[in-house]
Amino acid sequence: NVVDWLMSGPAWIRYNCLRDLLGFDENNAEVKSARSEMLLDNQVQSLILDVGNWELELLKRHNDSVHPLHKLVFLADIGVNKHDEKIPEIISTIMSHRSIEKPFQVLSNYPTVFGGSGKNEWLWCLCDAPSILYALSKMGYMDHPQIRLAIDYLAELGRINGWPCKADQQLPNFKGPGKSSDPCPYANLLMLKLLALRSEEGDFLKIQSALETALYLWESSQKQHPFLFKMGNDFRKLKVPFIWYDILHLAEVISSYPQYYQDKRFQEILEIIENKQDSTGRFSCESIWTKWTSWEFCQKREPSRWLTFCVLRIFKRVGRWSLHQPYVESQKL
């Protein structure tokens, strides 16, 4: 049973499996126990310490997998929140770097070839700002006034073809590697991911446009590559955590929007992912973030529990997966 296998993994996987696959409430004794154990996990503690270096780490590439930005998002995704030790202080530091336009900034260095200064400075870009707001929202700060204002500002940047390549006003000459009229596929994905956390009528039209853009790029993947984002063989490899632009990240985001569950383009994406499972229903990473050394998903030799959990959670949302037999809480693995 794939669930038994997931539940034999580390506490941070068990905790999420209990909540999101088995449907147990946060007040359930087994859920509480798994969460407490998760917070004591050495790997989780190490991530929290690393995110505490927010003001010391320079972002040179948006897909720098071990930058505190991506570790913050992963912590939010596994269920670390504002009530946990050290998190309020970390969030306070992050929110102290707020731009005039409202989004929060990251210590960055943009090359002069892209309109940057070539110097280290606090900036925001649509390749990072939505991820910060996503993580803070998931950690319990969604209703914080500064968070709401920042999300509102970024949401307003949406266009008829989704979200563009956009950066801090401190970079008036900033320009990514593409046409200014094109959407940025990655920024578009991050904004859809962020706005899925709130249900506001005012976001509807821009979300609709962005979803259509994301799926249009999928069906036109052989000829449309805005801002050099391609959807070829590498894009279609299963990979976690959700750090960059790839098929599983795209499926995760679109699965947050039930109105697109039956869209034939989304169904094609799901079928490609589904066909990658082995005979036991498990999934293996086909590409890895090599700097996440020692994490169970940082290898290709055998199935990954976290990857399998992420896929099954998507499939559960869209109605492609359910438990054949109810999980009995008294089962002790």
Coordinates of C-alpha atoms in Angstrom, one line a residue:
N1 CA 0.0 0.0 0.0
V2 CA 1.5 3.3 -1.1
V3 CA 0.1 5.1 1.9
D4 CA 1.7 2.7 4.3
W5 CA 5.0 3.3 2.5
L6 CA 4.5 7.1 2.8
M7 CA 3.7 6.8 6.5
S8 CA 6.9 4.9 7.1
G9 CA 8.9 8.0 6.0
P10 CA 10.2 11.0 8.0
A11 CA 7.8 13.0 10.2
W12 CA 7.5 15.9 7.8
I13 CA 6.1 13.5 5.2
R14 CA 3.9 11.7 7.6
Y15 CA 2.4 14.9 8.9
N16 CA 1.4 16.1 5.4
C17 CA 0.2 12.7 4.4
L18 CA -2.1 12.5 7.4
R19 CA -3.5 15.9 6.7
D20 CA -3.7 16.1 2.9
L21 CA -4.2 12.5 1.8
L22 CA -5.9 10.9 4.8
G23 CA -7.9 14.0 5.7
F24 CA -7.1 14.1 9.4
D25 CA -7.8 17.3 11.4
E26 CA -4.9 19.3 12.9
N27 CA -6.3 18.5 16.3
N28 CA -6.0 14.7 15.7
A29 CA -3.5 13.2 18.2
E30 CA -1.5 11.4 15.5
V31 CA -1.3 14.6 13.4
K32 CA -0.1 16.6 16.4
S33 CA 2.5 14.0 17.2
A34 CA 3.9 13.9 13.6
R35 CA 4.0 17.7 13.6
S36 CA 5.9 17.9 16.8
E37 CA 8.4 15.3 15.5
M38 CA 8.7 17.3 12.3
L39 CA 9.7 20.4 14.1
L40 CA 12.5 18.5 15.9
D41 CA 13.8 17.0 12.7
N42 CA 17.4 18.0 12.1
Q43 CA 16.9 18.7 8.4
V44 CA 13.9 20.9 9.1
Q45 CA 15.8 22.7 11.9
S46 CA 18.7 23.3 9.5
L47 CA 16.4 24.9 7.0
I48 CA 15.0 27.2 9.6
L49 CA 18.5 28.3 10.6
D50 CA 19.4 28.9 6.9
V51 CA 16.3 31.0 6.3
G52 CA 17.4 33.0 9.4
N53 CA 20.4 34.2 7.2
W54 CA 17.9 36.2 5.0
E55 CA 20.0 39.4 5.1
L56 CA 23.3 37.6 4.4
E57 CA 22.5 35.5 1.3
L58 CA 22.7 37.1 -2.1
L59 CA 20.3 36.0 -4.8
K60 CA 22.3 35.8 -8.1
R61 CA 20.0 33.4 -9.9
H62 CA 16.3 33.0 -9.5
N63 CA 16.7 29.2 -9.5
D64 CA 19.4 29.1 -6.9
S65 CA 17.8 26.2 -5.1
V66 CA 19.5 26.7 -1.7
H67 CA 18.8 30.4 -1.4
P68 CA 16.7 31.2 1.8
L69 CA 13.8 32.2 -0.5
H70 CA 13.3 28.7 -1.7
K71 CA 13.9 27.1 1.7
L72 CA 11.3 29.5 3.1
V73 CA 8.7 28.3 0.5
F74 CA 9.5 24.6 1.3
L75 CA 9.1 25.2 5.0
A76 CA 5.7 26.8 4.3
D77 CA 4.8 23.9 2.0
I78 CA 5.5 21.2 4.7
G79 CA 3.5 23.1 7.3
V80 CA 5.8 25.2 9.3
N81 CA 3.9 28.3 10.4
K82 CA 4.0 31.6 12.3
H83 CA 3.5 29.9 15.7
D84 CA 6.7 27.9 15.4
E85 CA 10.0 28.8 17.2
K86 CA 12.2 31.3 15.3
I87 CA 9.6 31.9 12.5
P88 CA 8.2 35.2 13.8
E89 CA 11.7 36.7 14.0
I90 CA 12.5 35.5 10.5
I91 CA 9.3 36.9 9.1
S92 CA 9.9 40.3 10.8
T93 CA 13.3 40.5 9.1
I94 CA 11.8 39.6 5.7
M95 CA 9.1 42.2 6.1
S96 CA 11.6 44.9 7.1
H97 CA 12.8 45.0 3.5
R98 CA 9.7 46.5 1.9
S99 CA 9.8 48.4 -1.4
I100 CA 8.1 51.7 -2.1
E101 CA 5.6 49.8 -4.3
K102 CA 4.8 47.4 -1.4
P103 CA 6.4 44.0 -2.4
F104 CA 9.1 42.6 -0.2
Q105 CA 12.7 42.6 -1.4
V106 CA 15.6 40.2 -1.6
L107 CA 19.3 41.0 -1.5
S108 CA 20.0 40.8 -5.2
N109 CA 22.6 41.6 -7.9
Y110 CA 21.3 42.2 -11.4
P111 CA 23.9 42.3 -14.2
T112 CA 24.1 45.6 -16.2
V113 CA 23.2 43.6 -19.4
F114 CA 19.7 43.2 -17.9
G115 CA 19.4 46.8 -16.8
G116 CA 20.8 46.2 -13.3
S117 CA 23.5 48.1 -11.5
G118 CA 25.8 45.1 -11.0
K119 CA 25.8 45.9 -7.3
N120 CA 24.3 44.2 -4.3
E121 CA 21.0 45.9 -3.4
W122 CA 17.6 45.1 -2.0
L123 CA 15.2 44.6 -4.9
W124 CA 12.1 42.6 -5.9
C125 CA 11.2 40.9 -9.1
L126 CA 8.2 38.9 -10.3
C127 CA 10.5 35.9 -10.2
D128 CA 10.8 36.1 -6.4
A129 CA 8.3 38.5 -4.8
P130 CA 5.2 36.2 -5.3
S131 CA 7.1 33.3 -3.7
I132 CA 7.8 35.4 -0.6
L133 CA 4.2 36.4 -0.3
Y134 CA 3.0 32.8 -1.0
A135 CA 5.2 31.5 1.9
L136 CA 4.2 34.2 4.3
S137 CA 0.5 33.7 3.5
K138 CA 0.7 29.9 4.0
M139 CA 2.5 30.5 7.3
G140 CA -0.5 32.4 8.6
Y141 CA 0.1 36.0 7.5
M142 CA -2.4 36.2 4.7
D143 CA -4.5 38.9 6.5
H144 CA -1.6 41.0 7.5
P145 CA -2.2 44.5 6.0
Q146 CA 1.3 44.7 4.4
I147 CA 0.9 41.3 2.9
R148 CA -2.5 42.2 1.4
L149 CA -1.2 45.5 0.0
A150 CA 1.8 43.7 -1.6
I151 CA -0.4 41.0 -3.2
D152 CA -2.8 43.6 -4.5
Y153 CA 0.0 45.5 -6.1
L154 CA 1.4 42.4 -7.9
A155 CA -2.1 41.3 -8.9
E156 CA -2.6 44.6 -10.6
L157 CA 0.4 44.0 -12.9
G158 CA -1.5 41.1 -14.6
R159 CA -2.3 41.7 -18.3
I160 CA -4.6 40.1 -20.9
N161 CA -1.8 37.5 -21.5
G162 CA -0.8 36.9 -17.9
W163 CA 1.9 38.4 -15.8
P164 CA 5.0 40.1 -17.4
C165 CA 8.6 40.3 -16.6
K166 CA 8.6 43.1 -14.0
A167 CA 11.0 44.3 -11.3
D168 CA 11.6 47.0 -8.7
Q169 CA 11.3 50.6 -9.7
Q170 CA 14.9 51.0 -8.6
L171 CA 15.7 49.2 -11.9
P172 CA 14.1 51.6 -14.4
N173 CA 16.0 50.0 -17.3
F174 CA 15.4 46.4 -16.2
K175 CA 14.6 44.0 -19.1
G176 CA 14.5 40.2 -19.0
P177 CA 15.6 38.1 -22.0
G178 CA 12.4 38.5 -24.0
K179 CA 9.8 40.9 -25.5
S180 CA 8.2 43.3 -23.1
S181 CA 4.8 42.4 -24.5
D182 CA 5.3 38.7 -23.7
P183 CA 4.2 37.1 -20.5
C184 CA 7.0 35.6 -18.2
P185 CA 5.9 31.9 -17.9
Y186 CA 7.6 31.6 -14.4
A187 CA 6.2 34.9 -13.0
N188 CA 2.8 33.9 -14.4
L189 CA 3.0 30.5 -12.6
L190 CA 4.1 32.1 -9.3
M191 CA 1.2 34.6 -9.4
L192 CA -1.3 31.9 -10.1
K193 CA 0.1 30.0 -7.2
L194 CA -0.1 33.0 -4.9
L195 CA -3.6 34.1 -5.8
A196 CA -4.9 30.5 -5.4
L197 CA -4.5 31.1 -1.6
R198 CA -7.1 33.8 -1.6
S199 CA -10.6 33.9 -3.1
E200 CA -11.3 37.4 -4.3
E201 CA -13.6 38.3 -7.1
G202 CA -11.4 41.1 -8.3
D203 CA -8.7 38.6 -9.2
F204 CA -10.9 36.4 -11.4
L205 CA -10.3 37.9 -14.8
K206 CA -6.6 38.1 -14.4
I207 CA -6.4 34.6 -13.1
Q208 CA -8.5 33.4 -16.1
S209 CA -6.1 35.1 -18.5
A210 CA -3.1 33.7 -16.7
L211 CA -4.4 30.1 -16.7
E212 CA -5.2 30.4 -20.4
T213 CA -1.7 31.7 -21.0
A214 CA -0.1 28.9 -19.0
L215 CA -2.0 26.2 -20.9
Y216 CA -1.6 27.9 -24.3
L217 CA 2.2 27.8 -23.7
W218 CA 1.9 24.1 -23.0
E219 CA 0.0 23.3 -26.2
S220 CA 2.4 25.6 -28.2
S221 CA 5.5 24.3 -26.4
Q222 CA 7.3 23.5 -29.7
K223 CA 7.2 27.1 -31.0
Q224 CA 6.5 29.5 -28.0
H225 CA 9.4 30.0 -25.6
P226 CA 8.9 33.5 -24.1
F227 CA 11.9 34.6 -21.9
L228 CA 13.7 31.4 -22.9
F229 CA 11.4 29.2 -20.8
K230 CA 11.0 26.0 -22.7
M231 CA 8.7 23.0 -22.1
G232 CA 10.8 20.2 -23.6
N233 CA 12.3 17.1 -22.2
D234 CA 13.8 18.7 -19.1
F235 CA 10.6 20.5 -18.3
R236 CA 8.7 17.2 -18.3
K237 CA 11.0 15.5 -15.7
L238 CA 9.5 15.0 -12.3
K239 CA 11.4 17.1 -9.7
V240 CA 10.8 18.5 -6.2
P241 CA 10.8 20.8 -4.3
F242 CA 8.8 23.3 -6.4
I243 CA 11.5 25.8 -7.2
W244 CA 11.4 26.4 -10.9
Y245 CA 9.4 26.0 -14.1
D246 CA 8.6 22.3 -14.7
I247 CA 5.6 20.0 -15.3
L248 CA 4.9 19.0 -11.7
H249 CA 5.0 22.6 -10.5
L250 CA 2.6 23.6 -13.3
A251 CA 0.3 20.7 -12.4
E252 CA 0.4 21.7 -8.7
V253 CA -0.7 25.2 -9.5
I254 CA -3.4 24.4 -12.0
S255 CA -4.8 21.8 -9.6
S256 CA -5.7 24.7 -7.4
Y257 CA -8.3 25.8 -9.9
P258 CA -11.2 23.3 -10.2
Q259 CA -12.7 25.1 -13.3
Y260 CA -9.7 23.7 -15.3
Y261 CA -9.8 20.1 -14.1
Q262 CA -11.5 18.9 -17.3
D263 CA -9.5 21.0 -19.7
K264 CA -7.9 18.7 -22.3
R265 CA -4.6 20.4 -22.0
F266 CA -4.5 19.9 -18.2
Q267 CA -5.6 16.3 -18.7
E268 CA -2.7 15.7 -21.0
I269 CA -0.3 17.1 -18.4
L270 CA -1.8 14.8 -15.8
E271 CA -1.6 11.7 -18.0
I272 CA 2.1 12.4 -18.7
I273 CA 2.8 12.5 -15.0
E274 CA 0.6 9.5 -14.2
N275 CA 2.4 7.3 -16.8
K276 CA 5.6 7.8 -14.8
Q277 CA 4.5 5.8 -11.8
D278 CA 5.9 2.4 -11.2
S279 CA 3.9 -0.8 -10.6
T280 CA 3.4 0.0 -6.9
G281 CA 2.0 3.5 -7.6
R282 CA 5.3 5.2 -6.6
F283 CA 7.2 8.0 -8.4
S284 CA 10.9 8.6 -8.7
C285 CA 12.7 11.9 -9.3
E286 CA 13.9 12.2 -12.8
S287 CA 15.8 15.4 -12.1
I288 CA 17.2 16.7 -8.8
W289 CA 18.4 19.8 -7.0
T290 CA 21.8 18.5 -6.3
K291 CA 22.5 21.0 -3.4
W292 CA 19.6 19.5 -1.4
T293 CA 22.1 16.8 -0.3
S294 CA 20.8 14.1 2.1
W295 CA 17.1 14.9 1.5
E296 CA 15.2 11.8 0.4
F297 CA 14.2 13.4 -2.9
C298 CA 17.8 14.3 -3.9
Q299 CA 18.4 11.0 -5.7
K300 CA 17.1 9.1 -8.7
R301 CA 17.9 5.5 -7.7
E302 CA 14.6 4.7 -6.0
P303 CA 11.1 6.2 -5.5
S304 CA 10.8 9.4 -3.5
R305 CA 8.2 9.6 -0.8
W306 CA 7.9 13.4 -1.0
L307 CA 7.6 13.3 -4.8
T308 CA 5.0 10.5 -4.6
F309 CA 3.1 12.5 -2.0
C310 CA 3.1 15.6 -4.1
V311 CA 1.8 13.7 -7.1
L312 CA -0.9 11.9 -5.2
R313 CA -2.1 15.2 -3.6
I314 CA -2.6 16.6 -7.0
F315 CA -4.4 13.5 -8.2
K316 CA -6.6 13.5 -5.1
R317 CA -7.6 17.2 -5.8
V318 CA -8.6 16.4 -9.4
G319 CA -10.3 13.1 -8.7
R320 CA -7.7 10.8 -10.1
W321 CA -6.7 9.1 -6.7
S322 CA -8.5 8.0 -3.6
L323 CA -7.9 5.5 -0.8
H324 CA -9.1 2.1 -1.7
Q325 CA -9.3 1.2 1.9
P326 CA -9.8 3.7 4.8
Y327 CA -6.7 4.3 6.8
V328 CA -7.3 3.3 10.4
E329 CA -5.7 5.6 12.9
S330 CA -4.9 2.8 15.3
Q331 CA -2.5 1.4 12.7
K332 CA 1.0 2.0 14.0
L333 CA 3.7 1.8 11.4

